Coordinates of C-alpha atoms in Angstrom, one line a residue:
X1 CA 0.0 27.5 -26.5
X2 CA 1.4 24.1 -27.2
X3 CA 3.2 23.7 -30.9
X4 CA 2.5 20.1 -32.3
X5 CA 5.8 18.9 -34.5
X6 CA 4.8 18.4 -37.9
X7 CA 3.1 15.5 -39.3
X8 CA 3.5 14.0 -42.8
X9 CA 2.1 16.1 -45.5
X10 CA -1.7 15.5 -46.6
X11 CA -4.8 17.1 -48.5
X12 CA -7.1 19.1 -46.3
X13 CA -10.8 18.9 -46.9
X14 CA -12.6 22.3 -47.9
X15 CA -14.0 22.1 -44.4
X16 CA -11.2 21.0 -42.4
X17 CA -9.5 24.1 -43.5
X18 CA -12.0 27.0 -43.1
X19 CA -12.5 25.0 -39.5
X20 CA -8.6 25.6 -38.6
X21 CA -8.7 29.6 -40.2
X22 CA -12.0 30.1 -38.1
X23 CA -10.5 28.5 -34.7
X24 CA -7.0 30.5 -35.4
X25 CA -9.2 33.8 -35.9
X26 CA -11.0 33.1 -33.0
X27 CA -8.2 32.0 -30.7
X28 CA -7.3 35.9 -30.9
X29 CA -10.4 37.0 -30.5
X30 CA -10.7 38.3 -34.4
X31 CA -14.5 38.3 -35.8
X32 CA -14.9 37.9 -38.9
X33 CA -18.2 37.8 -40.9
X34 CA -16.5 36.9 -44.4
X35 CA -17.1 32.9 -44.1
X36 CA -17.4 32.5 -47.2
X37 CA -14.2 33.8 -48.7
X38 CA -12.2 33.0 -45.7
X39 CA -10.7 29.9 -47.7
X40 CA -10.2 31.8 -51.2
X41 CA -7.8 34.6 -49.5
X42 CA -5.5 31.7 -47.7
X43 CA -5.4 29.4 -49.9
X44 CA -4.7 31.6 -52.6
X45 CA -1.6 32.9 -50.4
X46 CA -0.8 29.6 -49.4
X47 CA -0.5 28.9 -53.8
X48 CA 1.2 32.5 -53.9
X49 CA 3.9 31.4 -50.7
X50 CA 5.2 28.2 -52.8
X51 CA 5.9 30.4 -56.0
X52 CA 2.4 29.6 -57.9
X53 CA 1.9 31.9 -61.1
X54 CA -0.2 34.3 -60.5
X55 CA -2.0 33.2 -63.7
X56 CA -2.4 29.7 -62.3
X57 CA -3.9 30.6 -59.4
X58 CA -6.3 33.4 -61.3
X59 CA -7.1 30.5 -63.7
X60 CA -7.8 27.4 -60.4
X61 CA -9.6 30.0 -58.8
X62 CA -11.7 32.1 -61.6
X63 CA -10.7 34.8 -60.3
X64 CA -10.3 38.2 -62.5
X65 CA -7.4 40.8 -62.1
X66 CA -9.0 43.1 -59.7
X67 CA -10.7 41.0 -57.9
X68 CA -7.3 38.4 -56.8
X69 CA -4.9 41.8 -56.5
X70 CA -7.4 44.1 -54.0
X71 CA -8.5 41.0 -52.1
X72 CA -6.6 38.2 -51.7
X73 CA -3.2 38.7 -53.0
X74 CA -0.6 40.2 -50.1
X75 CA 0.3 43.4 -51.3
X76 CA 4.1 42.7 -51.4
X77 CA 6.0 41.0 -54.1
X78 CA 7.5 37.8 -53.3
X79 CA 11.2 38.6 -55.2
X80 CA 11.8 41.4 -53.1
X81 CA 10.7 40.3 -49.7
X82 CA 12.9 37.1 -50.8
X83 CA 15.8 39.1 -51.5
X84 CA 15.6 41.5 -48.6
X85 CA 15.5 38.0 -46.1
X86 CA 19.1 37.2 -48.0
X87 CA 17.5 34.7 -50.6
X88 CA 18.2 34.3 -54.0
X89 CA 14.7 35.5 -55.8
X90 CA 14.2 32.2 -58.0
X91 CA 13.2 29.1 -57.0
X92 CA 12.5 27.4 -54.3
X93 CA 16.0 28.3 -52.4
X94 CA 15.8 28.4 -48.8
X95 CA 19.5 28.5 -48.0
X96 CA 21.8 30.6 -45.8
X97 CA 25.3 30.4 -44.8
X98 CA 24.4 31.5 -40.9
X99 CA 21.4 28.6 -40.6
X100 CA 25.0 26.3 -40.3
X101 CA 26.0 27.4 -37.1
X102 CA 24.4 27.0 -34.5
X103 CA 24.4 29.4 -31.3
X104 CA 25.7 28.0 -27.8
X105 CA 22.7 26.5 -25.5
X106 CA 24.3 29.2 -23.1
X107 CA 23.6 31.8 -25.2
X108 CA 19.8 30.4 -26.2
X109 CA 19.0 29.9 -22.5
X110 CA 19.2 33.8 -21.9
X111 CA 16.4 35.7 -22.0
X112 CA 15.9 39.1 -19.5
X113 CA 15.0 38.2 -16.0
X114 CA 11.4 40.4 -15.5
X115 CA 8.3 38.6 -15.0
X116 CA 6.4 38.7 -18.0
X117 CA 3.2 41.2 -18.0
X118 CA 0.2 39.1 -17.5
X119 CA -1.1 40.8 -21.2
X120 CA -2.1 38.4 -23.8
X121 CA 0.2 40.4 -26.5
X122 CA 3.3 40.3 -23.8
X123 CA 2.9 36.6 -23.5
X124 CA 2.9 35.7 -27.3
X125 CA 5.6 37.9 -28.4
X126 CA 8.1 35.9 -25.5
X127 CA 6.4 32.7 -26.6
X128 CA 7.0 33.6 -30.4
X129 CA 11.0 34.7 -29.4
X130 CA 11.3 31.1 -27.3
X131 CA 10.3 29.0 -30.0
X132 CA 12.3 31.0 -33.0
X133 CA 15.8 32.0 -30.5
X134 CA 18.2 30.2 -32.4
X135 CA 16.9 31.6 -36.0
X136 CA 16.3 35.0 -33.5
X137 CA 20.1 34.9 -32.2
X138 CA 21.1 33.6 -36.2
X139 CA 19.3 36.4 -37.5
X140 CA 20.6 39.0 -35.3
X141 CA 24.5 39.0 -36.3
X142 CA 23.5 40.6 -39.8
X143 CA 20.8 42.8 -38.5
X144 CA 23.4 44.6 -36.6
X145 CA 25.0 45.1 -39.3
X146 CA 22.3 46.5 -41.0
X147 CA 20.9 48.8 -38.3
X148 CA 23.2 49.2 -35.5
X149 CA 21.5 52.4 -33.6
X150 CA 18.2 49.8 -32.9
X151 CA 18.0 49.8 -29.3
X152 CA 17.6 46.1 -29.0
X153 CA 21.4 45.7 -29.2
X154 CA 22.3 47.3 -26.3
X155 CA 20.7 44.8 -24.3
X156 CA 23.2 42.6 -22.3
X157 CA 23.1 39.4 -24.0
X158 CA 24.7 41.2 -26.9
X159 CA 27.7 41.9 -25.1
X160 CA 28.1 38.4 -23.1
X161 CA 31.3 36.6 -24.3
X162 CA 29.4 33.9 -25.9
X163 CA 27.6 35.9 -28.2
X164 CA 30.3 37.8 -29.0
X165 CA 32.0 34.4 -29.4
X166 CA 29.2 33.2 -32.1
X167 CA 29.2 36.9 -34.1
X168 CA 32.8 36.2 -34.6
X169 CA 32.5 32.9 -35.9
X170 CA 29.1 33.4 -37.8
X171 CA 30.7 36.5 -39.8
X172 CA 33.4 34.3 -40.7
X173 CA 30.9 31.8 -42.3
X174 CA 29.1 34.6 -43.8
X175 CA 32.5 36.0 -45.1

């Protein structure tokens, strides 16, 4: 799968947008026979994802309480999965201390020597860790914190100097 950088920010068309949900769906081989509504639950998430009220979005839409809340609405509230990630819950605040410092190339460059399993789900989940290891190795320092008995953090890349080196200097920042 090849990630496009971004491009400038512009209005999609009705169509251009049900066109990119239906190619993502099937890309991964989901059928869906919801057509229709495939548009009102993302873009209703989308609205909900850059802090919308939920009565704006009820009101764009017409939609009533039951209908936006059972069906197109994700299930958990924005402040606390906000404040779980380490972000204030107003706003629009997307800041943290450990995004500053960045992990050695080294240290990014490491990744376990098996072959990957020629399974679609093997394939994306390495692809996914590749293109997010520096937020991944960021990310990390704290979430040993957090829950140091996960088995992920007795892998060896967790005890090479260099990482060691950059959980040093990242708590300090954190501190």
């Amino acid at each position: 799968m090849k990630i496009k950088p971004p491009r400038q920010a512009q209005e999609w068309s009705y169509f251009s947008h049900r066109e990119s949900i239906g190619k993502a769906l099937s890309s991964t081989c989901i059928r869906s026979n919801k057509n229709t509504h495939r548009n009102c639950g993302s873009s209703t998430r989308m609205a909900g994802n850059v802090c919308a009220n939920g009565d704006q979005i009820r009101r764009q839409d017409r939609w009533n309480n039951t209908t936006i809340n059972g069906e197109y609405l994700t299930n958990l509230p924005r402040e606390l999965v906000r404040s779980m990630a380490g972000f204030p819950t107003y706003g629009r605040f997307f800041y943290t201390a450990r995004a500053a410092l960045n992990p050695p190339t080294s240290l990014c460059k490491k990744f376990p020597g098996d072959p990957i399993q020629p399974t679609v789900a093997e394939y994306a989940s390495v692809q996914v860790i590749i293109m997010l290891r520096k937020t991944f190795i960021q990310d990390s320092v704290p979430m040993m914190e957090h829950h140091p008995c996960y088995p992920v953090w007795q892998h060896s890349i967790f005890s090479d100097p260099a990482s060691l080196s950059f959980e040093r200097d990242l708590l300090q920042i954190e501190a």
